[in-house]
PDB file of C-alpha atoms in Angstrom:
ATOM      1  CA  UNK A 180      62.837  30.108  12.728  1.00  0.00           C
ATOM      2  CA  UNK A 181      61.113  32.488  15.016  1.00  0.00           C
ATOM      3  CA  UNK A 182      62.913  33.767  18.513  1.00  0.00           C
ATOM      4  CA  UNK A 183      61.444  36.760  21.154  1.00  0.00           C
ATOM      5  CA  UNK A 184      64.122  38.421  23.142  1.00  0.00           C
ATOM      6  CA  UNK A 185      62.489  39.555  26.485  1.00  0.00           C
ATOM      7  CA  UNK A 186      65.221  42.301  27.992  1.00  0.00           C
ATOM      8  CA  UNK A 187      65.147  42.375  31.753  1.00  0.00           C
ATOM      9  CA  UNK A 188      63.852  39.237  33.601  1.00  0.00           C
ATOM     10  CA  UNK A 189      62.731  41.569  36.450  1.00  0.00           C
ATOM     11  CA  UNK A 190      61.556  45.093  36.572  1.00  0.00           C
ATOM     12  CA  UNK A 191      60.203  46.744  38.962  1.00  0.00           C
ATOM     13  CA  UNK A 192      58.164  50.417  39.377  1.00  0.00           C
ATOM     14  CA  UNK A 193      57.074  52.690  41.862  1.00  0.00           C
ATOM     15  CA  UNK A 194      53.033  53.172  41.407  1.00  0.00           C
ATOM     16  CA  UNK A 195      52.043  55.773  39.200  1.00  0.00           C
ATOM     17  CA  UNK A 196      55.227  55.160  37.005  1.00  0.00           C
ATOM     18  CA  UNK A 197      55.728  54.105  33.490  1.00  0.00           C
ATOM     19  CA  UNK A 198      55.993  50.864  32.887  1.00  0.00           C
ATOM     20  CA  UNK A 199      57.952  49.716  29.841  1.00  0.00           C
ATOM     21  CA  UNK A 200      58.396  46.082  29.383  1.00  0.00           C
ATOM     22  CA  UNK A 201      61.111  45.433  26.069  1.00  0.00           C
ATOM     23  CA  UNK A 202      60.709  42.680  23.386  1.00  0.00           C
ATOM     24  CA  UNK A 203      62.627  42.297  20.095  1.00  0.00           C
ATOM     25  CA  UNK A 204      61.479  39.502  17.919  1.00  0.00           C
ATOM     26  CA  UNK A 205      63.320  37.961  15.068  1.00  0.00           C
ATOM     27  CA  UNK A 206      61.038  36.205  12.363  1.00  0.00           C
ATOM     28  CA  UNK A 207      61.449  35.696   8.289  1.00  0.00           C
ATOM     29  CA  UNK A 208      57.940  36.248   7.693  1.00  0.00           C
ATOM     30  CA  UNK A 209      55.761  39.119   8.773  1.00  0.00           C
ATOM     31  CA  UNK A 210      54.949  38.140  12.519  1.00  0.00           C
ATOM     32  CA  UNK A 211      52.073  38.606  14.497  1.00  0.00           C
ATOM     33  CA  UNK A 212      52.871  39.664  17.985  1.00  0.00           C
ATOM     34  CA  UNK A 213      51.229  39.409  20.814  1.00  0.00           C
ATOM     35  CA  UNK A 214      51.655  40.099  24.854  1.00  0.00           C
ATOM     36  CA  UNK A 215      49.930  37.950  27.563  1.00  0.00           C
ATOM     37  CA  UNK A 216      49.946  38.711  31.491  1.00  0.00           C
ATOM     38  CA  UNK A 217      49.916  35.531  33.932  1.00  0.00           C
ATOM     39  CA  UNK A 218      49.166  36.004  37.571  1.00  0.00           C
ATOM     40  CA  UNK A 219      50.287  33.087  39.815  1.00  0.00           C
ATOM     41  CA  UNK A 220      49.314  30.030  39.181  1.00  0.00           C
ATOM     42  CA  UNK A 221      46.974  31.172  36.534  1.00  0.00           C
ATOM     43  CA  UNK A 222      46.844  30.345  32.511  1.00  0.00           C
ATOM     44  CA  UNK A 223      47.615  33.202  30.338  1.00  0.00           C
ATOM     45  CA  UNK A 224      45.683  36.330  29.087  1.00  0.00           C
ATOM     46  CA  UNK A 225      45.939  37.996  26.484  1.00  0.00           C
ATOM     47  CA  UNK A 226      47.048  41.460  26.800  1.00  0.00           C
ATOM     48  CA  UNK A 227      46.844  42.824  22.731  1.00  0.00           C
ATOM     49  CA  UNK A 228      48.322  41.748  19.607  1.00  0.00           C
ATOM     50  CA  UNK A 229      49.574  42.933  16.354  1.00  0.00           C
ATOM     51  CA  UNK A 230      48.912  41.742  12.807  1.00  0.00           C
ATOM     52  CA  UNK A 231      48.527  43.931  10.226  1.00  0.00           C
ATOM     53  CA  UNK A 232      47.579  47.764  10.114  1.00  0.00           C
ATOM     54  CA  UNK A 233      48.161  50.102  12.996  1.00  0.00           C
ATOM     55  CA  UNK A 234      51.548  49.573  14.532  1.00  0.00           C
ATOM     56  CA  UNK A 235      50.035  51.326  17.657  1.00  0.00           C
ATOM     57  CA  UNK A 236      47.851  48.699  19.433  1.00  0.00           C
ATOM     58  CA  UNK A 237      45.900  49.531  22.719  1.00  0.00           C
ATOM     59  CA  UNK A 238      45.351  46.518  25.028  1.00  0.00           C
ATOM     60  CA  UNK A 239      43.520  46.002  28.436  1.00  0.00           C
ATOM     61  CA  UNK A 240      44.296  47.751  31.250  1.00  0.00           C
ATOM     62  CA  UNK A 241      45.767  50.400  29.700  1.00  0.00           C
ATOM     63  CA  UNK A 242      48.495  48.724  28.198  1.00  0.00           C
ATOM     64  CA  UNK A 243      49.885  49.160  24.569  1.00  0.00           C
ATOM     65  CA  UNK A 244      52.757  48.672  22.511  1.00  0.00           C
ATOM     66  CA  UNK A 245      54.101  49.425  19.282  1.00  0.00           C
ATOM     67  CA  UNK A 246      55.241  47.284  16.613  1.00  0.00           C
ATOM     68  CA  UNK A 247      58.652  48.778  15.132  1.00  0.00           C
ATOM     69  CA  UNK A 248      59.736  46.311  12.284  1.00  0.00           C
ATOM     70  CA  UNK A 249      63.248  48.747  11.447  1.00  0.00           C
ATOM     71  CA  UNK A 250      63.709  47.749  15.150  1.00  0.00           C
ATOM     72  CA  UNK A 251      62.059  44.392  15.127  1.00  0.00           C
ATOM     73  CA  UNK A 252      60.560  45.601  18.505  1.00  0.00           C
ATOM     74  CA  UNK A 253      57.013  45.427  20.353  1.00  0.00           C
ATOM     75  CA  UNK A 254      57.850  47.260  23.658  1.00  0.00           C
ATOM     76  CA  UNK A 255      54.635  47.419  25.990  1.00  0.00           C
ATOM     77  CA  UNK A 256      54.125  50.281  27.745  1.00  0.00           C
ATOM     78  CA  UNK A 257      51.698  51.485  30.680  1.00  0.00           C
ATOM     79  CA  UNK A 258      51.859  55.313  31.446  1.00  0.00           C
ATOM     80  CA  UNK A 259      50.905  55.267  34.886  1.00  0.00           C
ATOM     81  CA  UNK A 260      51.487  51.737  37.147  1.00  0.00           C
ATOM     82  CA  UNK A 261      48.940  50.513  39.433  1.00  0.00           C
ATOM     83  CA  UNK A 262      49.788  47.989  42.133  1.00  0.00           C
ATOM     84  CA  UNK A 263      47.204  45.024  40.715  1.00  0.00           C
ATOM     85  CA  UNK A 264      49.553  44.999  37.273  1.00  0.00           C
ATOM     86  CA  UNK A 265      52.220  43.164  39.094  1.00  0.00           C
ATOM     87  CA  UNK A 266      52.340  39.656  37.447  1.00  0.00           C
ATOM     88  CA  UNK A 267      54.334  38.202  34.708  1.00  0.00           C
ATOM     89  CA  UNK A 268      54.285  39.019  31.098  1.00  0.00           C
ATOM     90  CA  UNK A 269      55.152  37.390  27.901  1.00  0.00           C
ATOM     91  CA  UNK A 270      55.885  38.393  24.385  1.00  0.00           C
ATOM     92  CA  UNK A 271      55.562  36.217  21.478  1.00  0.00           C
ATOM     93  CA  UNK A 272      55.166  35.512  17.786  1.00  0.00           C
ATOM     94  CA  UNK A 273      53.273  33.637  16.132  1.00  0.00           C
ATOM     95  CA  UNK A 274      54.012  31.868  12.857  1.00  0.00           C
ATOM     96  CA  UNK A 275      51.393  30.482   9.996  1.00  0.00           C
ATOM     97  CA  UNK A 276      51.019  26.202  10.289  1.00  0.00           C
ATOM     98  CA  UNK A 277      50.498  24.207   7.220  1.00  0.00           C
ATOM     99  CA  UNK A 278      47.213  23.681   7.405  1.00  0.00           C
ATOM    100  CA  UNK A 279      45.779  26.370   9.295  1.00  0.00           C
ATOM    101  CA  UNK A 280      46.314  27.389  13.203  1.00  0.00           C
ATOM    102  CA  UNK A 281      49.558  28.919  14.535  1.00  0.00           C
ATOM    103  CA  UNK A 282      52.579  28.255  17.016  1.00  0.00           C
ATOM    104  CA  UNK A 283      53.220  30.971  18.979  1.00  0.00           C
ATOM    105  CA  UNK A 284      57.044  31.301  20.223  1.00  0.00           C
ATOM    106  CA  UNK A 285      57.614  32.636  23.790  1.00  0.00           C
ATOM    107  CA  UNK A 286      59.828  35.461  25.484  1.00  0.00           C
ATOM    108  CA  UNK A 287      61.420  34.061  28.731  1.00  0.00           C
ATOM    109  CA  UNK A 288      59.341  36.277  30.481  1.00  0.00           C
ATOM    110  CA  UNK A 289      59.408  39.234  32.880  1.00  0.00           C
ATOM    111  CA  UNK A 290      58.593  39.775  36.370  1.00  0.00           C
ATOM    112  CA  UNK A 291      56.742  43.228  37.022  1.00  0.00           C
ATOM    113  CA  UNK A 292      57.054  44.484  40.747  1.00  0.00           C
ATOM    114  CA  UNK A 293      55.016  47.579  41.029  1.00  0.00           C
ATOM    115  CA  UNK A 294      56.086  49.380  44.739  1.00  0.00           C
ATOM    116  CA  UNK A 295      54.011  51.998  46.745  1.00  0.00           C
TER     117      UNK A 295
ATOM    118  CA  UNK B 254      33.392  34.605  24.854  1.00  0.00           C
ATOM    119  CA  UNK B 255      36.081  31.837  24.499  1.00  0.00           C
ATOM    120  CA  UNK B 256      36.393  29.862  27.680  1.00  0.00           C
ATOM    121  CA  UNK B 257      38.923  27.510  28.031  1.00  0.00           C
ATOM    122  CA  UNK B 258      38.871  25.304  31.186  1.00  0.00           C
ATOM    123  CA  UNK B 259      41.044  22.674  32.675  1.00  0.00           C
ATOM    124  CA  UNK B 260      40.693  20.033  34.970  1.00  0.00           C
ATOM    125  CA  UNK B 261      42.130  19.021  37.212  1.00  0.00           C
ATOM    126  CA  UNK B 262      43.587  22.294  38.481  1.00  0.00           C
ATOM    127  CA  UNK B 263      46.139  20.448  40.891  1.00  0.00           C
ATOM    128  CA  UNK B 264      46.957  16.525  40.718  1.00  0.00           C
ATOM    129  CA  UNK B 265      49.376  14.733  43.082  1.00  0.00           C
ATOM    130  CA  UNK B 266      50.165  11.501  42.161  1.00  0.00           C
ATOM    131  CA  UNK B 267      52.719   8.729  42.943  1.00  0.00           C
ATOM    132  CA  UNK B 268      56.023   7.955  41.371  1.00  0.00           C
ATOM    133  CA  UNK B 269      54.767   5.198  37.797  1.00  0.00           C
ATOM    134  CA  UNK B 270      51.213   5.825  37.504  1.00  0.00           C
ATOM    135  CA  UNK B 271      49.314   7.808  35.085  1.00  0.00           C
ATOM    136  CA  UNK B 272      47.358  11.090  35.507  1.00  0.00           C
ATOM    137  CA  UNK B 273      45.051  12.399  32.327  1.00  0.00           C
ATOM    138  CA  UNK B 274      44.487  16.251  32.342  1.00  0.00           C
ATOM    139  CA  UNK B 275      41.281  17.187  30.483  1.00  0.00           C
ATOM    140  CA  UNK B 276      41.009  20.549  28.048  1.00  0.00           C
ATOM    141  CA  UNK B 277      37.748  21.959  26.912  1.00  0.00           C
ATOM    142  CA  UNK B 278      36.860  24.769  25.042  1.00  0.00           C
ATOM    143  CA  UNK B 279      33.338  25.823  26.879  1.00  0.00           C
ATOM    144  CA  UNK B 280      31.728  28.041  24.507  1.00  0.00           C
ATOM    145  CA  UNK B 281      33.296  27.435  21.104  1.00  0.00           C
ATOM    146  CA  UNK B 282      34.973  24.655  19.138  1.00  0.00           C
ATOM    147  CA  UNK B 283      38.605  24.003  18.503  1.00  0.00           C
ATOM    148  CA  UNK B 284      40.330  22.623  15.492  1.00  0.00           C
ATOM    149  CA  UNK B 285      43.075  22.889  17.367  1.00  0.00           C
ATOM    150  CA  UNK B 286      44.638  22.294  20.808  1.00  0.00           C
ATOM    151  CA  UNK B 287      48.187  23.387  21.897  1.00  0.00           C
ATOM    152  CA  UNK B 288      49.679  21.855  25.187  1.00  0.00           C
ATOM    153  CA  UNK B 289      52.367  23.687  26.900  1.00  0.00           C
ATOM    154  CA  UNK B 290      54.624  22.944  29.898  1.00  0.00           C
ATOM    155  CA  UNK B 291      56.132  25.721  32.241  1.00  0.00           C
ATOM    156  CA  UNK B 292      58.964  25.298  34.664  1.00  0.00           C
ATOM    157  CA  UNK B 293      59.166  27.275  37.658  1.00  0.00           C
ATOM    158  CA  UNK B 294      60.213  31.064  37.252  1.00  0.00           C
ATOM    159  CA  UNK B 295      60.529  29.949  33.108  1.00  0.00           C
ATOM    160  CA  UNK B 296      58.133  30.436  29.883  1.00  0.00           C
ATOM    161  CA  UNK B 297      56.079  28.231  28.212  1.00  0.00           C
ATOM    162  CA  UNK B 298      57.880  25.571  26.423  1.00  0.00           C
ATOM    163  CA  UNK B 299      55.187  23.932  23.525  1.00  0.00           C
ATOM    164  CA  UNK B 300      54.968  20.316  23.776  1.00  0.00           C
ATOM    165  CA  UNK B 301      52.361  19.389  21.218  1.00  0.00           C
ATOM    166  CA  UNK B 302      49.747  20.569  18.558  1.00  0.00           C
ATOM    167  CA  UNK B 303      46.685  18.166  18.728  1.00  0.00           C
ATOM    168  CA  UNK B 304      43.810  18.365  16.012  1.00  0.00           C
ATOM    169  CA  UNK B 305      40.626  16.975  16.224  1.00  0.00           C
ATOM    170  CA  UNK B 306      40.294  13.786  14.759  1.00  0.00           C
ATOM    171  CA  UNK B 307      43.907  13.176  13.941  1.00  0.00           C
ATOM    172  CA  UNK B 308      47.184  12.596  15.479  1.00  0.00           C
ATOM    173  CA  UNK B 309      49.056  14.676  17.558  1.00  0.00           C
ATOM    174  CA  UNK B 310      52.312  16.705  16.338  1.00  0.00           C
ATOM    175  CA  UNK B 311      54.825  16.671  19.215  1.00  0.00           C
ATOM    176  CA  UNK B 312      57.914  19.063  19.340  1.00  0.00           C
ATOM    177  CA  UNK B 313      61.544  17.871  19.570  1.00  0.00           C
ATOM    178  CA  UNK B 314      62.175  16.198  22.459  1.00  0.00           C
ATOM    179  CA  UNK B 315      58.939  15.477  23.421  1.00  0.00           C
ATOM    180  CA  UNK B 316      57.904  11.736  24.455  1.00  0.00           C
ATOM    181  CA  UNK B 317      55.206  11.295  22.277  1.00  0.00           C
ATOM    182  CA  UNK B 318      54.776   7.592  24.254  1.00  0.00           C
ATOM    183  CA  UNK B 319      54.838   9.692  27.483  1.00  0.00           C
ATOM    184  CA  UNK B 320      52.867  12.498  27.209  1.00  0.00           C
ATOM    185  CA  UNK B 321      49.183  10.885  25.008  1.00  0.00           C
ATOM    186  CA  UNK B 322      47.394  13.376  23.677  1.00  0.00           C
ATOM    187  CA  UNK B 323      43.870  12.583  22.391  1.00  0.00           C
ATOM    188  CA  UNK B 324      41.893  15.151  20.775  1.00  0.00           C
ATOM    189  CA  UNK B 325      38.508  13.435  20.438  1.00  0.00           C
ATOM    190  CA  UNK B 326      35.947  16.189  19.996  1.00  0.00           C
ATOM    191  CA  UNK B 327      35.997  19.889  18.841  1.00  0.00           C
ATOM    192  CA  UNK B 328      35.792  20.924  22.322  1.00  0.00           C
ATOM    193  CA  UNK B 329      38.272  18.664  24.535  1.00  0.00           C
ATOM    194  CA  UNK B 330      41.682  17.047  24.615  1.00  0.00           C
ATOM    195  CA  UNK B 331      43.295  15.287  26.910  1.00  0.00           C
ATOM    196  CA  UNK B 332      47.627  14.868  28.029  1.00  0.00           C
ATOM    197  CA  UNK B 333      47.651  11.707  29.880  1.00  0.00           C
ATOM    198  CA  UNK B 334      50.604  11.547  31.879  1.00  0.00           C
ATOM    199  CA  UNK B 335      52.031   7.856  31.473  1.00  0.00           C
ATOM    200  CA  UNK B 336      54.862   6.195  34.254  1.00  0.00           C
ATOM    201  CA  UNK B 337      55.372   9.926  35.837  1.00  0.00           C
ATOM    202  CA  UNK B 338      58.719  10.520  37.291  1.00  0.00           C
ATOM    203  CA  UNK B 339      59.086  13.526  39.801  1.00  0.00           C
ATOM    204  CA  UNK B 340      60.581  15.276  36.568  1.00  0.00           C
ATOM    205  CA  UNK B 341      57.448  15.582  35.233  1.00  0.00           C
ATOM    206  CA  UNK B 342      56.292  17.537  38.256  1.00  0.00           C
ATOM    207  CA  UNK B 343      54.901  21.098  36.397  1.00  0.00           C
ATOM    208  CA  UNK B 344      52.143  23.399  35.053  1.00  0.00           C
ATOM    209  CA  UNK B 345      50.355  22.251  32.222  1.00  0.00           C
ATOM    210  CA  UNK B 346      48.775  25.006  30.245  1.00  0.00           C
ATOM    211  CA  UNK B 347      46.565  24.243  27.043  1.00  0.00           C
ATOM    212  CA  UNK B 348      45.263  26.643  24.324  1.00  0.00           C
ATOM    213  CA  UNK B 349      42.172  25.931  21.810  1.00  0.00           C
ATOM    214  CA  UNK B 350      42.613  27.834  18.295  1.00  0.00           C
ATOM    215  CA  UNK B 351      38.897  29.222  17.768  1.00  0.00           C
ATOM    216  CA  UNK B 352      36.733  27.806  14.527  1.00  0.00           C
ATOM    217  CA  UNK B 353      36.149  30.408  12.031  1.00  0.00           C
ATOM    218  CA  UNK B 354      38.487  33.254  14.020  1.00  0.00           C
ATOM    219  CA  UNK B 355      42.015  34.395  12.609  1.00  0.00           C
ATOM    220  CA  UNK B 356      44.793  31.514  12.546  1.00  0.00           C
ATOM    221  CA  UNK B 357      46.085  34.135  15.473  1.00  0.00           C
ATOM    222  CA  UNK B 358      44.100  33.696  17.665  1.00  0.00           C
ATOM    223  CA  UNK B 359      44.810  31.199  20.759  1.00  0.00           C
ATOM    224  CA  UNK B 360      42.817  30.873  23.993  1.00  0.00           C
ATOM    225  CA  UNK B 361      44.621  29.956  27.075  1.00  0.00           C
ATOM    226  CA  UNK B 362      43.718  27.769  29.810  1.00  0.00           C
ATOM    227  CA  UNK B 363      44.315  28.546  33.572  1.00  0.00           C
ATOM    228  CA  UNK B 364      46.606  25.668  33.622  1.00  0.00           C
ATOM    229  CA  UNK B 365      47.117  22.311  36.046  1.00  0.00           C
ATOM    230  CA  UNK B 366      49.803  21.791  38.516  1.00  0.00           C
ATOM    231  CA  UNK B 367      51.035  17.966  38.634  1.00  0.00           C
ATOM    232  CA  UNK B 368      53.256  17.138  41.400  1.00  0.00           C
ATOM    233  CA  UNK B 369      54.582  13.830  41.081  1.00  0.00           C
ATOM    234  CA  UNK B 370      55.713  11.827  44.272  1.00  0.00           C
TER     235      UNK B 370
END
């Protein structure tokens, strides 16, 4: 079974600030990871995502995040805030389905407020 | 690239009828469909994985005999809604899993809000 531990279901930054959203994942299998951003009563993009390779992945907007597996983290990070990133984000993992595709397994989520 | 699109965006309907949300995949085709359901201030909570030409999986819990899902082409799939209940008043997301792409890779659609009355 796969589970995504989203820690903090509100944070909130002054602009300019570092944002650091936390995830910790728990998965038997080597999971893919992913973060999506949904702004209200939108669908969900898709931030960036780990696989395989790298464990540093850049993402849009400036965002990345770093796949830890002694931690069995993927913390995404922003170095400087800007007030359009407030929205809610989502971590998840994805696991293999017999015969092809994937389920992805969300993170309760977590409110960004980004202050002047 | 890889447009998903749903319609409608918002539905109200009364209390025992039925209400059909369509998901297409503009610009690629789709294997397969994910439908997800999202509670106020919550996350997305998967309801069903629908392949072309076959029948839907549902999760636990899920009505299979209240939430239809038909998945007739490689580009659209429908929830229909049967008997709604206020209960069933919430945002419907779907996803489309890309032809030919990495099993990873999901596209999400921007979602319809039912409100049942």
């Amino acid at each position: 079974a796969q589970s995504v531990t989203q820690l903090g279901s509100h944070v909130s930054v002054s602009e300019g600030a570092l944002v650091l959203l936390r995830c910790n994942y728990s998965s038997s299998v080597p999971p893919y990871l992913f973060w999506y951003v949904q702004y209200p009563n939108q669908g969900l993009q898709l931030l960036l995502k780990y696989t395989t390779g790298a464990t540093l992945v850049k993402g849009i907007n400036g965002f990345e995040a770093e796949f830890k597996k002694s931690e069995t983290s993927f913390h995404l990070t922003k170095p400087s805030a800007h007030m359009s990133d407030a929205a809610e984000y989502f971590c998840a993992v994805s696991r293999a389905l017999t015969g092809g595709g994937n389920k992805l397994t969300f993170g309760t989520g977590t409110q960004l407020k980004v202050e002047l | 690239g890889a447009v998903v699109s749903q319609h409608p965006s918002r539905v109200i309907c009364k209390s025992g009828t039925s209400v059909k949300i369509e998901c297409r995949s503009l610009d690629f085709q789709a294997t397969t469909m994910f439908w997800y359901r999202q509670f106020p201030k919550q996350s997305l909570m998967l309801m069903a994985t629908s392949n072309e030409g076959s029948k839907a999986t549902y999760e636990q819990g899920v009505e299979k005999d209240k939430f239809l899902i038909n998945h007739a082409s490689l580009t659209l799939s429908t929830l229909t809604v049967t008997s709604a209940h206020p209960e069933d008043s919430s945002f419907y997301i779907c996803s489309a899993r890309r032809i030919g792409r990495g099993a990873y890779e999901q596209y999400f659609g921007p979602g319809t809000r039912l409100t049942v009355t």
